[in-house]
Coordinates of C-alpha atoms in Angstrom, one line a residue:
M1 CA 109.0 124.7 132.0
H2 CA 110.4 121.6 130.5
M3 CA 112.3 124.3 128.1
G4 CA 113.7 126.2 131.7
K5 CA 115.0 124.2 133.5
V6 CA 117.8 123.2 130.5
P7 CA 120.1 127.0 130.6
P8 CA 120.8 126.8 134.8
A9 CA 121.6 123.0 134.2
L10 CA 123.6 123.4 131.1
P11 CA 127.0 123.3 133.9
A12 CA 126.5 120.5 135.3
L13 CA 124.6 118.6 132.6
R14 CA 128.2 118.9 131.1
E15 CA 130.4 118.2 133.8
E16 CA 128.6 115.6 134.4
I17 CA 127.1 113.8 131.8
G18 CA 130.8 114.9 129.3
L19 CA 128.4 117.0 126.6
S20 CA 130.4 119.7 124.8
M21 CA 128.8 122.7 123.8
V22 CA 127.5 121.3 120.5
G23 CA 126.4 118.1 122.8
A24 CA 124.6 120.3 125.2
G25 CA 123.3 122.7 122.3
W26 CA 121.0 119.4 121.4
V27 CA 120.0 118.5 124.6
V28 CA 118.4 122.0 124.3
S29 CA 117.0 121.6 120.4
L30 CA 116.3 117.9 120.2
F31 CA 113.2 118.7 122.7
N32 CA 111.7 120.9 119.3
L33 CA 112.7 118.4 117.2
T34 CA 109.2 116.9 117.2
G35 CA 107.6 119.5 116.0
G36 CA 110.0 121.1 113.4
L37 CA 109.3 117.4 111.9
L38 CA 105.8 117.2 112.9
G39 CA 104.3 120.3 113.5
L40 CA 102.0 120.5 110.6
A41 CA 100.6 117.0 111.4
A42 CA 100.0 117.2 114.6
G43 CA 98.0 120.6 114.7
T44 CA 95.7 118.1 112.9
V45 CA 95.2 116.1 115.2
G46 CA 93.4 116.9 118.3
D47 CA 90.4 116.6 115.7
R48 CA 90.8 113.9 115.5
F49 CA 90.8 112.5 118.4
G50 CA 89.8 115.1 121.1
S51 CA 91.8 118.2 122.1
R52 CA 91.0 117.1 125.9
R53 CA 92.5 113.8 125.3
V54 CA 94.9 115.1 123.3
V55 CA 96.6 117.5 125.2
V56 CA 96.8 115.0 128.7
A57 CA 98.4 112.8 126.7
G58 CA 100.9 115.5 125.4
L59 CA 101.4 116.6 129.6
A60 CA 102.0 112.3 129.8
A61 CA 104.3 112.5 127.5
L62 CA 106.0 115.9 129.0
A63 CA 106.1 113.7 131.7
F64 CA 107.6 110.4 131.2
G65 CA 110.1 112.1 129.2
S66 CA 111.9 113.8 131.5
L67 CA 111.8 111.2 134.1
A68 CA 113.5 109.1 131.8
G69 CA 115.8 111.6 130.9
A70 CA 117.2 112.4 134.8
Y71 CA 118.1 108.6 135.3
A72 CA 120.6 108.9 132.5
D73 CA 124.5 108.3 132.4
G74 CA 124.7 109.1 129.0
P75 CA 123.9 111.4 126.1
F76 CA 122.2 108.7 124.9
L77 CA 118.8 107.9 126.9
L78 CA 119.4 112.2 127.9
L79 CA 118.6 112.4 124.3
L80 CA 115.7 110.4 124.2
G81 CA 113.7 111.6 127.0
R82 CA 114.4 115.3 125.6
F83 CA 112.8 113.7 121.6
L84 CA 109.6 112.3 124.5
E85 CA 109.3 115.3 126.0
G86 CA 109.5 117.2 122.8
L87 CA 107.1 115.1 121.5
G88 CA 104.5 115.5 124.2
F89 CA 105.4 119.8 124.4
I90 CA 103.4 119.3 120.7
A91 CA 101.1 118.5 121.7
V92 CA 99.7 120.6 123.6
A93 CA 101.2 123.5 121.9
T94 CA 99.3 123.2 119.3
T95 CA 95.8 121.1 120.6
T96 CA 95.3 124.0 123.6
P97 CA 94.2 126.8 121.2
G98 CA 91.3 124.6 120.4
L99 CA 90.7 124.7 123.6
I100 CA 90.6 128.8 124.0
I101 CA 88.9 129.4 120.6
A102 CA 86.4 126.7 121.6
A103 CA 85.7 128.4 125.0
T104 CA 86.2 132.5 124.0
R105 CA 83.6 134.5 122.8
G106 CA 84.5 136.6 118.1
S107 CA 85.1 140.1 120.4
D108 CA 88.3 139.1 122.8
L109 CA 89.5 136.8 120.7
R110 CA 92.6 137.6 119.7
L111 CA 93.1 139.7 123.3
A112 CA 92.9 135.9 124.7
L113 CA 95.5 134.3 122.3
S114 CA 97.9 136.7 122.5
A115 CA 97.6 135.6 126.3
W116 CA 98.3 131.7 125.4
S117 CA 101.4 132.9 123.6
T118 CA 103.0 133.8 126.8
Y119 CA 102.9 130.5 127.2
M120 CA 106.4 130.0 126.9
P121 CA 108.5 132.9 127.9
A122 CA 106.0 132.7 132.3
G123 CA 107.1 128.9 132.1
S124 CA 110.6 129.4 131.4
A125 CA 111.4 132.2 133.6
M126 CA 109.5 130.0 136.3
A127 CA 111.7 126.8 135.4
M128 CA 114.7 128.9 135.4
V129 CA 114.3 131.2 138.7
V130 CA 113.6 127.9 140.6
A131 CA 115.9 125.1 139.1
P132 CA 119.0 126.9 140.7
L133 CA 117.5 126.2 144.4
L134 CA 116.8 122.2 142.8
L135 CA 120.0 122.5 141.1
A136 CA 122.3 123.0 144.8
G137 CA 120.4 120.4 146.5
L138 CA 118.9 118.0 144.7
G139 CA 121.1 118.3 141.1
W140 CA 120.0 118.9 137.6
R141 CA 118.2 115.1 138.1
G142 CA 116.1 116.9 140.9
V143 CA 114.7 118.9 138.3
W144 CA 114.3 116.7 135.3
V145 CA 111.7 114.7 138.5
G146 CA 109.7 118.0 139.0
A147 CA 109.2 119.2 135.4
A148 CA 108.1 115.5 135.7
G149 CA 106.2 116.1 138.9
M150 CA 104.0 119.4 137.7
A151 CA 103.1 118.0 133.8
L152 CA 102.0 114.9 136.1
L153 CA 99.8 116.9 138.2
W154 CA 98.4 119.5 135.7
G155 CA 97.4 117.2 133.7
G156 CA 95.1 115.1 137.0
L157 CA 93.4 117.9 137.0
L158 CA 92.4 118.7 133.5
L159 CA 90.9 115.6 133.4
R160 CA 89.5 116.5 136.1
Y161 CA 88.2 120.4 135.6
M162 CA 88.0 120.3 131.7
P163 CA 85.1 118.9 129.9
P164 CA 85.7 115.6 127.5
D165 CA 85.4 117.8 124.5
P166 CA 84.4 121.3 123.8
P167 CA 80.8 122.5 122.6
G168 CA 80.1 121.2 119.1
H169 CA 83.5 119.5 118.5
H170 CA 83.5 117.4 115.7
R171 CA 86.2 114.2 115.0
A172 CA 87.4 114.6 111.3
D173 CA 88.4 111.6 109.5
G174 CA 91.8 111.0 108.0
A175 CA 90.2 111.7 104.1
S176 CA 89.0 115.4 106.1
L177 CA 92.8 115.7 107.4
L178 CA 94.2 114.9 105.0
R179 CA 92.0 117.9 102.6
N180 CA 92.6 120.1 105.6
I181 CA 97.2 120.1 105.0
T182 CA 96.9 120.6 101.5
L183 CA 94.2 123.7 101.9
T184 CA 96.9 125.3 104.9
V185 CA 100.2 124.8 103.1
S186 CA 98.3 126.3 100.1
R187 CA 97.8 129.6 100.7
P188 CA 100.5 131.9 101.5
G189 CA 99.9 134.0 104.9
P190 CA 100.2 130.9 107.1
W191 CA 103.9 129.9 106.0
L192 CA 104.1 133.5 105.9
L193 CA 103.9 134.0 109.6
A194 CA 105.4 130.2 110.7
V195 CA 108.7 131.4 109.2
A196 CA 108.3 134.7 110.9
F197 CA 108.2 132.5 113.9
G198 CA 111.1 130.9 113.3
C199 CA 113.4 133.4 112.3
Y200 CA 112.3 134.9 115.8
T201 CA 112.5 131.9 118.2
V202 CA 115.9 131.0 115.8
Q203 CA 116.9 134.8 118.5
W204 CA 115.1 134.9 120.9
V205 CA 115.7 130.5 121.8
S206 CA 119.6 131.2 121.3
L207 CA 119.6 134.0 123.3
M208 CA 117.8 132.1 126.2
V209 CA 119.8 129.3 126.1
W210 CA 123.8 130.7 126.5
L211 CA 123.0 134.1 127.8
P212 CA 123.4 131.8 132.2
T213 CA 126.5 130.0 130.4
F214 CA 128.4 133.9 128.5
L215 CA 127.7 135.0 132.2
T216 CA 129.4 132.2 134.6
E217 CA 132.0 130.6 131.9
Q218 CA 132.7 134.7 130.7
R219 CA 131.4 137.0 133.5
E220 CA 132.3 134.8 136.4
L221 CA 128.7 134.8 137.9
T222 CA 127.0 132.5 140.6
I223 CA 125.2 129.7 138.1
G224 CA 122.1 131.2 140.9
T225 CA 122.9 134.7 139.4
A226 CA 123.0 134.1 136.3
S227 CA 120.0 132.7 135.7
V228 CA 118.1 134.3 138.0
L229 CA 119.6 137.6 135.1
T230 CA 118.2 135.3 132.6
A231 CA 114.4 134.7 133.8
L232 CA 114.1 138.4 133.9
V233 CA 115.0 138.8 130.3
V234 CA 112.8 136.0 129.4
A235 CA 110.4 137.1 131.5
C236 CA 110.4 140.4 129.6
N237 CA 108.9 138.4 126.2
V238 CA 105.5 138.6 128.3
P239 CA 104.7 142.0 128.6
G240 CA 105.3 142.4 125.1
N241 CA 102.9 139.1 124.6
L242 CA 100.5 140.7 126.0
F243 CA 101.4 144.9 124.7
G244 CA 100.8 142.9 120.6
G245 CA 98.0 141.3 121.7
W246 CA 96.0 144.8 123.0
L247 CA 97.7 146.5 119.8
L248 CA 95.9 143.8 117.9
H249 CA 92.8 144.7 120.2
R250 CA 93.0 148.4 119.8
H251 CA 93.3 146.8 115.8
M252 CA 96.4 147.5 115.1
A253 CA 97.3 145.9 111.4
R254 CA 99.6 142.2 111.6
W255 CA 101.6 143.4 109.3
K256 CA 102.7 146.8 111.7
L257 CA 103.1 144.8 115.2
L258 CA 105.5 142.6 113.2
A259 CA 106.9 144.9 111.4
L260 CA 107.3 146.7 114.9
S261 CA 108.6 144.0 116.4
G262 CA 111.6 143.0 114.1
L263 CA 112.8 146.3 114.1
G264 CA 113.8 146.3 118.0
M265 CA 115.1 143.3 118.1
I266 CA 117.3 144.6 114.8
A267 CA 118.2 147.9 117.5
C268 CA 118.2 145.6 120.7
M269 CA 120.4 142.7 118.5
T270 CA 123.0 145.5 118.2
I271 CA 123.5 146.5 121.3
I272 CA 123.4 143.3 123.0
F273 CA 127.0 142.2 120.6
S274 CA 128.3 145.7 120.4
T275 CA 132.0 145.7 122.4
A276 CA 132.0 149.1 123.2
V277 CA 128.9 149.1 125.5
P278 CA 129.0 148.9 128.9
D279 CA 127.8 145.3 130.0
T280 CA 125.1 146.9 132.3
L281 CA 123.8 148.4 128.9
R282 CA 124.4 145.8 127.4
Y283 CA 122.0 144.0 129.3
L284 CA 119.4 146.6 129.4
A285 CA 119.6 145.4 125.8
C286 CA 118.8 141.7 126.3
L287 CA 115.2 143.4 128.3
A288 CA 114.5 145.2 125.3
F289 CA 115.0 143.0 123.0
S290 CA 112.7 140.3 125.1
C291 CA 110.0 143.0 125.6
C292 CA 110.5 144.6 121.9
G293 CA 110.4 139.5 120.2
G294 CA 107.3 139.3 122.6
M295 CA 105.4 141.4 120.3
L296 CA 105.6 138.6 117.7
P297 CA 103.7 135.5 118.5
A298 CA 100.8 138.2 120.0
A299 CA 100.5 138.4 116.6
V300 CA 101.2 135.0 115.0
L301 CA 100.1 132.8 116.8
S302 CA 96.4 134.7 117.0
G303 CA 97.0 135.4 113.4
A304 CA 95.4 131.4 112.7
P305 CA 92.2 132.0 112.9
V306 CA 92.9 134.9 110.4
V307 CA 94.8 132.8 107.8
A308 CA 94.0 129.1 107.8
P309 CA 91.3 128.9 104.9
S310 CA 88.6 128.2 107.2
R311 CA 87.3 127.1 110.3
A312 CA 88.0 123.9 109.8
Q313 CA 92.0 124.0 109.6
I314 CA 92.6 125.8 112.1
A315 CA 94.4 123.6 113.9
T316 CA 96.1 122.7 110.6
T317 CA 97.7 126.0 111.2
N318 CA 97.9 126.6 114.2
G319 CA 100.0 123.5 113.6
L320 CA 101.7 125.0 110.2
L321 CA 102.8 127.4 113.0
I322 CA 104.8 125.6 115.2
Q323 CA 106.4 124.2 113.1
G324 CA 108.1 126.3 111.9
S325 CA 108.5 128.5 116.1
N326 CA 110.4 125.0 116.5
V327 CA 112.4 125.1 113.3
G328 CA 113.7 127.6 114.3
Q329 CA 114.5 126.5 118.8
M330 CA 116.0 123.7 116.9
I331 CA 118.8 125.9 115.1
G332 CA 119.2 128.4 116.7
P333 CA 120.7 127.1 119.4
P334 CA 123.4 124.3 118.0
A335 CA 124.3 126.9 115.4
V336 CA 125.2 129.0 117.9
A337 CA 127.5 126.6 119.9
W338 CA 128.7 125.4 116.1
L339 CA 130.1 129.4 115.3
V340 CA 131.8 130.0 118.6
T341 CA 133.5 126.7 119.2
M342 CA 135.0 127.4 115.6
T343 CA 135.8 130.2 116.7
A344 CA 135.5 130.6 120.3
D345 CA 134.4 134.2 119.7
W346 CA 131.0 134.7 121.0
Q347 CA 130.8 137.8 118.7
S348 CA 130.0 135.4 115.5
G349 CA 126.3 135.0 116.5
F350 CA 126.1 138.6 115.8
W351 CA 125.2 138.4 111.7
M352 CA 122.9 135.1 112.6
L353 CA 120.3 136.7 115.2
Q354 CA 120.4 139.7 113.0
G355 CA 120.2 137.8 109.7
S356 CA 116.4 136.4 111.3
A357 CA 116.0 139.7 113.0
I358 CA 116.4 141.1 109.0
A359 CA 114.0 138.8 108.1
V360 CA 110.4 139.3 110.1
V361 CA 110.8 142.8 108.7
V362 CA 111.4 141.3 105.1
L363 CA 108.5 139.0 105.4
A364 CA 106.4 141.4 107.7
F365 CA 105.9 143.6 104.1
V366 CA 105.7 140.7 102.1
Y367 CA 102.6 139.8 104.7
R368 CA 101.3 143.1 104.3
G369 CA 99.9 141.9 100.4
V370 CA 98.7 139.0 102.0
E371 CA 96.2 141.3 105.0
H372 CA 95.2 143.4 102.3
S373 CA 94.1 140.6 100.8
L374 CA 92.0 138.8 103.5
L375 CA 90.2 142.8 104.5
D376 CA 89.5 143.2 100.5
R377 CA 87.8 138.7 100.4
A378 CA 86.8 139.9 103.1
N379 CA 84.6 143.1 102.5

């Protein structure tokens, strides 16, 4: 929700705070700066301090960062608040899977982690639908306060109903955490999945962030209509997540799912940026793009237990995967904004986004060899 609250509010933010298009892109991407820099290290924090404690602290950081942004009278405090929100997000995103793994039977683990991969599109779509309603009556500051309230509410529910630590949890010391990081980064599997995740988020987040602006400025739609249309695009990611999880549960090879997702995104991106295609068909391609892309997070996030050197490095491996995702989210929106600003043409973002989709397919075939090695070792 803290990600999805921004796109509908960007026009109001740019007018009130005086942000350029590139500056508005950084309002989105600064949220991901922390994860882009510290995701790998953050993945070990749950092992050190306890997953429940870290998740609650992360929700508190999300709340206080959003409140700080709500009282901003200029870019500095707004961006500082987004950075604090980013700290909270990376704490929650890297630590929650550990709770899921501890609470799930081994036979259901792929499905459970694939369901977890819906957190971004589901929360973002919800925020994009609700935010325009709040914008009309309370302005963008009311949206920021509402997001803070949701984070505090869920933090309180976790404190009330979640056991202090999942069964069998242990707290690793500093030497063990450093060893976990070293072991994780020495394996090709985590890196391949992390880079593929980043290539995906470059595309998906850029489309999610700038579609409302394109629809309001280029197609003269109201912000409410543009937000609902964008929310539908975001929501289409959820069926893709779940379908990807179902395919994995049916024992589809992970590399095949990555390649299938990448090929689907290539086809859809070609239609989205084609000026010879009617707008209705281009929008339908946006929906299909989000659905095809949704299979990739399911493949990546459920892959942490598979590519981790051992069970002790699952949290660290997940941290690296989230770091890859956040690097893509951090780079994508400002890069598209810069290209559009320099060329005064929205079509200029095509090759960067299409190149990212092609990279996903290439990485899938490279990962194929890693997956075969893992299967041979398991047998």
